[in-house]
CSV table of C-alpha atoms in Angstrom, one decimal:
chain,number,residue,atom,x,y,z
A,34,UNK,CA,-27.9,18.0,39.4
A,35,UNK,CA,-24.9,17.8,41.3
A,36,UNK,CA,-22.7,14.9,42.8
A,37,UNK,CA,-20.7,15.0,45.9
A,38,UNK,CA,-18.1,12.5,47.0
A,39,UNK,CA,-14.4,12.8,48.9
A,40,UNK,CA,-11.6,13.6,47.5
A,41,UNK,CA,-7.7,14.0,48.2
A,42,UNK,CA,-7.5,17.6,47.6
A,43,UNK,CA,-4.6,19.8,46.5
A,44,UNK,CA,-4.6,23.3,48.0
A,45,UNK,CA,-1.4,24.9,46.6
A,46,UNK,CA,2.3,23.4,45.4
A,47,UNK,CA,4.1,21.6,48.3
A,48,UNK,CA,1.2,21.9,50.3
A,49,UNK,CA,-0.3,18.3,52.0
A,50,UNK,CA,-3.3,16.8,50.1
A,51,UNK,CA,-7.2,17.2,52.3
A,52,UNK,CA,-9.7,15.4,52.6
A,53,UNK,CA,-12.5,17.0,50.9
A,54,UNK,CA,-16.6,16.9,49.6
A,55,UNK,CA,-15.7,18.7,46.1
A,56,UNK,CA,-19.3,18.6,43.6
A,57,UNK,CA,-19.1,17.1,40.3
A,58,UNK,CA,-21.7,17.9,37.1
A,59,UNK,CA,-23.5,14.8,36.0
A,60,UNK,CA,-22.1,13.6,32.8
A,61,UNK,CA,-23.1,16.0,29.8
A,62,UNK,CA,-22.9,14.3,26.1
A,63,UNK,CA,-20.0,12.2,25.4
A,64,UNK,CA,-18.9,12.3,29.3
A,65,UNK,CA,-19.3,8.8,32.1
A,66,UNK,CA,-19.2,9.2,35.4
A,67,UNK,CA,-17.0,6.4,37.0
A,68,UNK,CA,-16.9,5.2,40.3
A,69,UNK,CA,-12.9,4.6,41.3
A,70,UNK,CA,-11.6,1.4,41.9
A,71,UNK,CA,-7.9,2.2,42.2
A,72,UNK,CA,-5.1,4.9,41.6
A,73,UNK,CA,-1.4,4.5,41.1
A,74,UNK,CA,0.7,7.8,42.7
A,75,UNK,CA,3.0,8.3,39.4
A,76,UNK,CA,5.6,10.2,39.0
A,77,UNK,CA,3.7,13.2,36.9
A,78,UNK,CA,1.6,13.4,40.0
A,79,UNK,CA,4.3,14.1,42.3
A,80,UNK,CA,5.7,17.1,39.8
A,81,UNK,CA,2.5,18.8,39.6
A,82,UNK,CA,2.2,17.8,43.9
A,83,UNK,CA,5.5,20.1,44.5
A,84,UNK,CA,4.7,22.6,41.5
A,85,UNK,CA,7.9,21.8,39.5
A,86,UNK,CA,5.2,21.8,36.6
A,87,UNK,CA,2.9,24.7,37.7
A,88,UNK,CA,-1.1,24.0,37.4
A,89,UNK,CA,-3.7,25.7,39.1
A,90,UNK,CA,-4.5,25.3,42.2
A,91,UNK,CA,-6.6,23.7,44.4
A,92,UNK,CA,-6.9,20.5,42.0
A,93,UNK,CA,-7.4,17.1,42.7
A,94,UNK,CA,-4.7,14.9,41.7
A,95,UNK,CA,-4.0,11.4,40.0
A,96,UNK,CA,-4.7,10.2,36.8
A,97,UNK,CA,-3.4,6.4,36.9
A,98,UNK,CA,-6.8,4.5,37.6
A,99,UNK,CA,-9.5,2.1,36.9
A,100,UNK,CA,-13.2,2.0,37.8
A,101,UNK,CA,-16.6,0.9,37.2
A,102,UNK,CA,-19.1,2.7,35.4
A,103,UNK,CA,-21.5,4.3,37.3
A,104,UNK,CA,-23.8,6.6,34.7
A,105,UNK,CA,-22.9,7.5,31.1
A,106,UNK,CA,-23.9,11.1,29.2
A,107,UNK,CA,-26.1,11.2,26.0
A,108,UNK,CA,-25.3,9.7,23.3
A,109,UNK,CA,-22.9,7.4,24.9
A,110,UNK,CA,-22.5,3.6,23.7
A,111,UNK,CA,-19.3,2.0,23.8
A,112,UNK,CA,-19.6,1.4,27.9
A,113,UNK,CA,-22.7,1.1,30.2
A,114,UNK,CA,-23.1,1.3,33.8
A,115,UNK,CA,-21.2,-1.6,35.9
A,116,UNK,CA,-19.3,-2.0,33.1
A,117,UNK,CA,-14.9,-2.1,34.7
A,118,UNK,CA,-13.2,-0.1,32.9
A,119,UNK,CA,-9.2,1.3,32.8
A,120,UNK,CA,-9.3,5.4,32.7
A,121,UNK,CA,-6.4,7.4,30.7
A,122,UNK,CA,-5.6,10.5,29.9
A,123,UNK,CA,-5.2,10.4,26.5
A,124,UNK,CA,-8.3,12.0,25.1
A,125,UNK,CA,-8.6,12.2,21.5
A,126,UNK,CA,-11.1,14.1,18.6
A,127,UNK,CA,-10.6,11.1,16.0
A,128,UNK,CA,-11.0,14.4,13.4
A,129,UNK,CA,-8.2,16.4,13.3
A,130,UNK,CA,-4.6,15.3,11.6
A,131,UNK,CA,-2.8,14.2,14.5
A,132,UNK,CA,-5.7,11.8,14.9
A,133,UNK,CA,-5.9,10.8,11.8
A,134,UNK,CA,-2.3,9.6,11.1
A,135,UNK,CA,-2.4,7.8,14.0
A,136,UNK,CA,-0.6,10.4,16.4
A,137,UNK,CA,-3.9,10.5,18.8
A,138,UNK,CA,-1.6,11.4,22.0
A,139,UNK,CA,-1.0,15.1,19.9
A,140,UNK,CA,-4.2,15.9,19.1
A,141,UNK,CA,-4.4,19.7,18.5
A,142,UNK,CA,-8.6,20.2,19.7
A,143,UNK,CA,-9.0,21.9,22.2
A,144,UNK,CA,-12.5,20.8,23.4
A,145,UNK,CA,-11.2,18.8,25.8
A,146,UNK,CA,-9.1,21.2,27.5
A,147,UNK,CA,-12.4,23.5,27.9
A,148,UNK,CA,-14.6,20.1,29.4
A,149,UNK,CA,-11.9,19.8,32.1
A,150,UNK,CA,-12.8,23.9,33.1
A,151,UNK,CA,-16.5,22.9,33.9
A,152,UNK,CA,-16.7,19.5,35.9
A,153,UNK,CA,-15.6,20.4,39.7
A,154,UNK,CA,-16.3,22.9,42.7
A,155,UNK,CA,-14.8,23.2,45.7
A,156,UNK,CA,-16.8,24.6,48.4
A,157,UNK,CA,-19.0,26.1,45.4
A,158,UNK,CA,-16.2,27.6,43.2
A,159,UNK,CA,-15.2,25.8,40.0
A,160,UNK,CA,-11.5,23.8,40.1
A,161,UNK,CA,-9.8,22.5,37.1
A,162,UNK,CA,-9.9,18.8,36.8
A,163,UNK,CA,-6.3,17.8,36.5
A,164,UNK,CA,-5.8,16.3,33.3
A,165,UNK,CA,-9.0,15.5,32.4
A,166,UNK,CA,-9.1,12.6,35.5
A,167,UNK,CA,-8.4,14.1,39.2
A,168,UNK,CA,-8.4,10.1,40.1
A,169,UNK,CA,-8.0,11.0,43.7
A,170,UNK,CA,-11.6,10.8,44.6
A,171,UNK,CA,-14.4,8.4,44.8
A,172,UNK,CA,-16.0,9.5,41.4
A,173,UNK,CA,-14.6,10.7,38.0
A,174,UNK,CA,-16.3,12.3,35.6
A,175,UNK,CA,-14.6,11.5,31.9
A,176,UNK,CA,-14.5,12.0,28.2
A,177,UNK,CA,-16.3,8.4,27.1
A,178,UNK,CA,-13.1,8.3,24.7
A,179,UNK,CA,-10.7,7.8,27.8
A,180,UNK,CA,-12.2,4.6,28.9
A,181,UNK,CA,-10.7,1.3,27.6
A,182,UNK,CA,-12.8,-1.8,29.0
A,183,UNK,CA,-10.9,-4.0,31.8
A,184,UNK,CA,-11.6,-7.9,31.5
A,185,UNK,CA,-12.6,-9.5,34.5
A,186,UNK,CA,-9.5,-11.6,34.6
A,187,UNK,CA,-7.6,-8.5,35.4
A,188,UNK,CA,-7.6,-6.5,38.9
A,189,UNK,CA,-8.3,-3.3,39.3
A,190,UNK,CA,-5.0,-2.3,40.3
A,191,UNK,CA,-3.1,-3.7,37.2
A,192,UNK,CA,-5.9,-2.4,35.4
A,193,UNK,CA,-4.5,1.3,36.8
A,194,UNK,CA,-1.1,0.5,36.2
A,195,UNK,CA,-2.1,-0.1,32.4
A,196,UNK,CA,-3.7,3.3,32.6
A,197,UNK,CA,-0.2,4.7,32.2
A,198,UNK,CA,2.8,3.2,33.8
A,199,UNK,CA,2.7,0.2,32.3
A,200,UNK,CA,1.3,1.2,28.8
A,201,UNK,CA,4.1,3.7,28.6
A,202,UNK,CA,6.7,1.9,29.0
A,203,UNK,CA,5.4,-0.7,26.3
A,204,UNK,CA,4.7,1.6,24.0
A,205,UNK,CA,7.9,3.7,24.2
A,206,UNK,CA,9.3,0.1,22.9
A,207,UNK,CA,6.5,-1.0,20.5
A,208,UNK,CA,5.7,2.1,19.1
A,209,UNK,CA,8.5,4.7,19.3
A,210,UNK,CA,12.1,2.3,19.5
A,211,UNK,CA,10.6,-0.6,17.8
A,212,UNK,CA,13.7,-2.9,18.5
A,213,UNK,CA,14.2,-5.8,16.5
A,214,UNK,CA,14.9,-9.1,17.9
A,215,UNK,CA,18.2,-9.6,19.0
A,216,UNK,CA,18.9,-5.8,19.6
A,217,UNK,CA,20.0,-4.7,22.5
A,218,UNK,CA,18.4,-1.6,24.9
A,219,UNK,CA,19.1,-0.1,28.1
A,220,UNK,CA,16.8,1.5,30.6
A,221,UNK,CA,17.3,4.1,32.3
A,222,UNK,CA,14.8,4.1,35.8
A,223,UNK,CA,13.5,1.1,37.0
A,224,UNK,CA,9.9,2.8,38.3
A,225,UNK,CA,7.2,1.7,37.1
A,226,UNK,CA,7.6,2.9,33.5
A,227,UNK,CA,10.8,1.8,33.3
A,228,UNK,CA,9.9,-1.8,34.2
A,229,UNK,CA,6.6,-1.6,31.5
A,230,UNK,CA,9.8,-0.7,28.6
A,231,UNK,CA,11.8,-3.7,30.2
A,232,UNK,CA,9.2,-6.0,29.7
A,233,UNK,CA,8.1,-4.4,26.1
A,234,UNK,CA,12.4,-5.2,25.5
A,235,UNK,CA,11.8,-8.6,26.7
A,236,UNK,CA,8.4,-9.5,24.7
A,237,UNK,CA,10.1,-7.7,21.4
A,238,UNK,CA,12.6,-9.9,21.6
A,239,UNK,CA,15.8,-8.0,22.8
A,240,UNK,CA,18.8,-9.9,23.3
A,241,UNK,CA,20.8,-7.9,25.9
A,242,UNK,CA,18.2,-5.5,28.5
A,243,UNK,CA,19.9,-3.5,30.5
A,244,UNK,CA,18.1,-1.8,33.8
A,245,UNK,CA,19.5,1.1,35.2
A,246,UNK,CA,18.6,2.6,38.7
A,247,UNK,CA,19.6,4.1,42.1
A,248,UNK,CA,17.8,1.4,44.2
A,249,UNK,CA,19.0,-2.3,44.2
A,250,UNK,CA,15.4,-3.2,45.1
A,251,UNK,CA,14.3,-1.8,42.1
A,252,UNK,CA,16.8,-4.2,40.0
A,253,UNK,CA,16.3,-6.9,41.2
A,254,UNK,CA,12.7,-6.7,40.2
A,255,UNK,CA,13.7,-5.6,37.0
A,256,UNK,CA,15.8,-8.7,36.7
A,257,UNK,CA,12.6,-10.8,37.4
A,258,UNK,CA,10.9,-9.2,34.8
A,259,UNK,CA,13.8,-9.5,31.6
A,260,UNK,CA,16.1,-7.4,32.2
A,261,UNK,CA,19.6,-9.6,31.4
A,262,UNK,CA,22.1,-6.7,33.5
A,263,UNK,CA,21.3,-4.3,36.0
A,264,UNK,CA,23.7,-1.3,37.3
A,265,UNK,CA,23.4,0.9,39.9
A,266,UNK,CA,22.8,4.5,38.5
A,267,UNK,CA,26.1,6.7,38.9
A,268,UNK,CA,27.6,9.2,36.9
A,269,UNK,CA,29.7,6.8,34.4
A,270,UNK,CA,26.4,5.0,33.8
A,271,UNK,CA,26.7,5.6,30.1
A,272,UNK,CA,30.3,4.5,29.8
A,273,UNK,CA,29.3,1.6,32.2
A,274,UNK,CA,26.6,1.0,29.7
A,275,UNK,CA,29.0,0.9,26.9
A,276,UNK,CA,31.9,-1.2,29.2
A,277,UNK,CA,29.4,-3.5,29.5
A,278,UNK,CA,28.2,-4.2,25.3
A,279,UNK,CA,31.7,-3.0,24.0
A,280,UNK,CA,30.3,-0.5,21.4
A,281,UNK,CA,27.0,0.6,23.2
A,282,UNK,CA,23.1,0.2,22.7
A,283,UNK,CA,20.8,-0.3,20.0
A,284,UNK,CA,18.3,1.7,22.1
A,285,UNK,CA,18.2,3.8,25.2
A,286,UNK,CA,15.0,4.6,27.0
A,287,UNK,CA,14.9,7.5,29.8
A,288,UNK,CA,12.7,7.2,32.3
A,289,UNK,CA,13.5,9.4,35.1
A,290,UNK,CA,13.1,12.7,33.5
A,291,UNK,CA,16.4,14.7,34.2
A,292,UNK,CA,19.0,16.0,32.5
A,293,UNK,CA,21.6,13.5,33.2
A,294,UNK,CA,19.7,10.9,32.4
A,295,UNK,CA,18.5,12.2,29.6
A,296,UNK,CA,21.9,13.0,28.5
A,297,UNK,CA,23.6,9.5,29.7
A,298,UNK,CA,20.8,7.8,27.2
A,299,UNK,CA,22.3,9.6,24.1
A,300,UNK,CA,25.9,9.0,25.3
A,301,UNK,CA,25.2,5.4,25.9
A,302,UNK,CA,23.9,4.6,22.6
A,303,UNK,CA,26.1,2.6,19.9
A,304,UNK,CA,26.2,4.2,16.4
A,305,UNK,CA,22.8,4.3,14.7
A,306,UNK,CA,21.2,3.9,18.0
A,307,UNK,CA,18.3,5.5,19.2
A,308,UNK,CA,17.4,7.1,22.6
A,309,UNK,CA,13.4,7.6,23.9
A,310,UNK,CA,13.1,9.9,26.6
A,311,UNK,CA,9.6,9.2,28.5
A,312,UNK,CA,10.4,11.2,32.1
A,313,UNK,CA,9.2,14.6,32.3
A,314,UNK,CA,12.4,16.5,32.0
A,315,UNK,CA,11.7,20.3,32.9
A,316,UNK,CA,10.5,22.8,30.3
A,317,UNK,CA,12.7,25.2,31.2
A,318,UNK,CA,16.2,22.8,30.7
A,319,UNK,CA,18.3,22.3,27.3
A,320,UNK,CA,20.1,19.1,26.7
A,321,UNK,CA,23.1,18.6,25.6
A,322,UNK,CA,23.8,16.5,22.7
A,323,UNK,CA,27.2,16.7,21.0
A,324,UNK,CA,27.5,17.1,17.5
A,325,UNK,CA,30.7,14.7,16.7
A,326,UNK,CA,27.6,11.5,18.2
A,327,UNK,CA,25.0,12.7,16.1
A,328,UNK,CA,27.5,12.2,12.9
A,329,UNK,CA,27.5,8.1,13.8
A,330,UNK,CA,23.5,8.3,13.2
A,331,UNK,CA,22.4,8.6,16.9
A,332,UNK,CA,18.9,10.3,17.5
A,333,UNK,CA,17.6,11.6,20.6
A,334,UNK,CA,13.6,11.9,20.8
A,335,UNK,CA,10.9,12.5,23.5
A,336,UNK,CA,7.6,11.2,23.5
A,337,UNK,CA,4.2,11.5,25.3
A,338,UNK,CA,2.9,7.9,26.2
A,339,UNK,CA,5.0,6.2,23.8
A,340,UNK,CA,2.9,7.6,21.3
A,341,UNK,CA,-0.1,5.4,22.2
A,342,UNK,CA,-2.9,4.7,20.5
A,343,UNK,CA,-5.1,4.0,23.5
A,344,UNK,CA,-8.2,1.7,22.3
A,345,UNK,CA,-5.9,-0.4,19.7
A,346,UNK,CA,-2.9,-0.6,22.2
A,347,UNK,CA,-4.3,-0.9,25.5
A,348,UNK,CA,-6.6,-4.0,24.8
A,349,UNK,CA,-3.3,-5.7,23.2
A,350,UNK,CA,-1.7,-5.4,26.7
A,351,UNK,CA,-4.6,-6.4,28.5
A,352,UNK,CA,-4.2,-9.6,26.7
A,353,UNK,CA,-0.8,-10.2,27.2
A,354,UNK,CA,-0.7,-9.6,31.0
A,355,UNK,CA,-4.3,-12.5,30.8
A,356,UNK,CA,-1.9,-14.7,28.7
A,357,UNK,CA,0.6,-13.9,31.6
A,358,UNK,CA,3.2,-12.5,28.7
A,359,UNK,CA,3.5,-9.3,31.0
A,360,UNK,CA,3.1,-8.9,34.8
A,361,UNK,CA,1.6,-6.0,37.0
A,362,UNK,CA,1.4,-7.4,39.6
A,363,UNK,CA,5.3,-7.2,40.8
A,364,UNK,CA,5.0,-3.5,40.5
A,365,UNK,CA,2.2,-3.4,43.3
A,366,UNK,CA,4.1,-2.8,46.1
A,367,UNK,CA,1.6,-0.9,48.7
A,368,UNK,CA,-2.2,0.1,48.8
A,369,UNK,CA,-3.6,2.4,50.9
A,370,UNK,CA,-6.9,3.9,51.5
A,371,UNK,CA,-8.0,7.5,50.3
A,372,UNK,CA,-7.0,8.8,54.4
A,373,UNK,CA,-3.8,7.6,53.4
A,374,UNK,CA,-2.7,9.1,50.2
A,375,UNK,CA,0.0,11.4,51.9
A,376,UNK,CA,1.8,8.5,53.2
A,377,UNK,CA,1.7,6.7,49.7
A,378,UNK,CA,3.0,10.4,48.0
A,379,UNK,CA,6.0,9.8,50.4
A,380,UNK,CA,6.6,6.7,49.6
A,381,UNK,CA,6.5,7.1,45.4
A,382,UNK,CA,8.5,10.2,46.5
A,383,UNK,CA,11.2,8.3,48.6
A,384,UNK,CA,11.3,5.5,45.8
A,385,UNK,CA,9.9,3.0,48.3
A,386,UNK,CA,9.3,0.0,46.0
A,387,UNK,CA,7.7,0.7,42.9
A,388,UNK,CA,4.0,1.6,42.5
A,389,UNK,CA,2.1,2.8,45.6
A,390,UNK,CA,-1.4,2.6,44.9
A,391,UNK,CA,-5.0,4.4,46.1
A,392,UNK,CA,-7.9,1.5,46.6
A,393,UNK,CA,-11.3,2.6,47.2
């Protein structure tokens, strides 16, 4: 049997999203079919939108949501239809050794890969589900191992910016840079990431946060959130960075995803320190990283998600944001309808507030 519902579709790179009826399977064995509640337009979305990351094409976008459970596969028990739920990316085996030592967000099978192949048609010929989501419809259908349950207390659109924005950011910090109290960080990129590592800096403990971005609005809701300075992004931000501490950062986080940026959060750092880069910096791009900083014990990394381990993590922050510890809500600044996600592409595009969001 097969399911219809609308859906924002992507025709080619640079192209503006349709309205379409695309077909979904039912869910097979391990899969749940989930109604959507809400989608945040991140910033991965809009890379794969203009095709700076290529991906096949026509697709349907977004994979920032939350939902409620409309029908589960065979064999599935850990949700039930009507259960709300957050929906991420991250699938995961639980078999091979990424999985096992923890690393879930590398795991090497490719099963899930091969799922996403077989879930969608358009107009009766098969699309590939982006990233094992395509959130920019009224129904999902999804590996049972990407849903995390979303307490009532909690809406449905902070329950999609813990999908990824906000869960990135926090585990960049928890995980990855694992400050200790007292130290100090910078952030570079006051999106939606970048405030989710400002307020993981904030809950760790950090005694100096410093927010970096282009748009003052951006900063000042950083500064709500814990950040202690803010600067305007420029290209002395590093040595602004370092003006500002007098030796530099314990930790930089980068969450733009260019080369400057990417660069300026290795430059900024104060010996010993450590720099995260979360953005999507381009495949096809080196950075620079001179030799004479990495003799003073610097490190630059990347990681994917902050390395998060979705079903432990994600819970954790659910409970903070209930305890009111950490806040979504500042980040929600417009919803649209499903007719309107072109306008809210422009807006995550322009950098119009923070997080522009999909309700259905």
């Amino acid at each position: 049997m097969t399911i219809t519902c609308q859906a924002a579709v992507l025709p080619a790179p640079g192209q503006p999203l349709e309205i379409r009826d695309i077909q979904l399977t039912e869910p097979q064995p391990g899969e749940v079919l989930v109604r959507t509640a809400a989608s945040g337009i991140c910033g991965t979305d809009l890379h794969f939108a203009v095709g700076a990351f290529p991906y096949p094409t026509p697709t349907v976008l977004g994979h920032e949501a939350s939902g409620t459970v409309a029908a589960v596969g065979a064999g599935v028990t850990t949700v039930a239809p009507g259960d709300r739920v957050i929906v991420c990316d991250q699938t995961f085996c639980g078999q091979c050794a990424a999985c096992l030592s923890g690393a879930m967000v590398y795991c090497t099978d490719p099963s899930a890969k091969q799922r996403q192949h077989q879930r969608m048609r358009l107009g009766g010929e098969p699309i590939r589900q982006y990233l094992g989501v395509s959130a920019f419809a009224e129904l999902m259908v999804v590996d049972a191992h990407a849903l995390i349950p979303l307490p009532d207390g909690i809406s449905f659109e902070a329950g999609a910016l813990l999908s990824c924005c906000l869960t990135t950011g926090l585990a960049t910090v928890f995980n990855v840079n694992r400050p200790a109290p007292g130290s100090t960080v910078a952030v570079i990129g006051a999106g939606g990431v970048g405030l989710g590592a400002v307020q993981g800096a904030r809950i760790a403990g950090a005694s100096r946060i410093i927010a970096v971005d282009e748009h003052q609005h951006r900063l000042a809701i950083a500064e709500e959130l814990g950040a202690t300075d803010t600067l305007l992004a420029s290209v002395a931000t590093a040595a602004d960075i370092k003006e500002l501490t007098g030796i530099g950062v314990d930790h930089a986080i980068e969450a733009v995803g260019s080369i400057d940026t990417a660069e300026q959060a290795f430059h900024c750092l104060a010996p010993g320190g450590r720099a995260t880069v979360i953005g999507m910096v381009p495949a096809d791009t080196d950075i620079n990283v001179p030799g004479r900083l990495l003799r003073a014990g610097r490190s630059l990394s990347g990681t994917v998600m902050g390395s998060v381990r979705t079903q432990a993590d994600i819970p954790r922050y659910a409970d903070m944001l209930l305890r009111g510890v950490l806040h979504a809500e500042p980040l929600i600044t417009s919803t649209r309808p499903l007719k309107g996600i072109n306008d809210a592409l422009g807006d995550a595009a322009e950098r119009a507030g923070v997080r522009a969001l999909i309700r259905f």
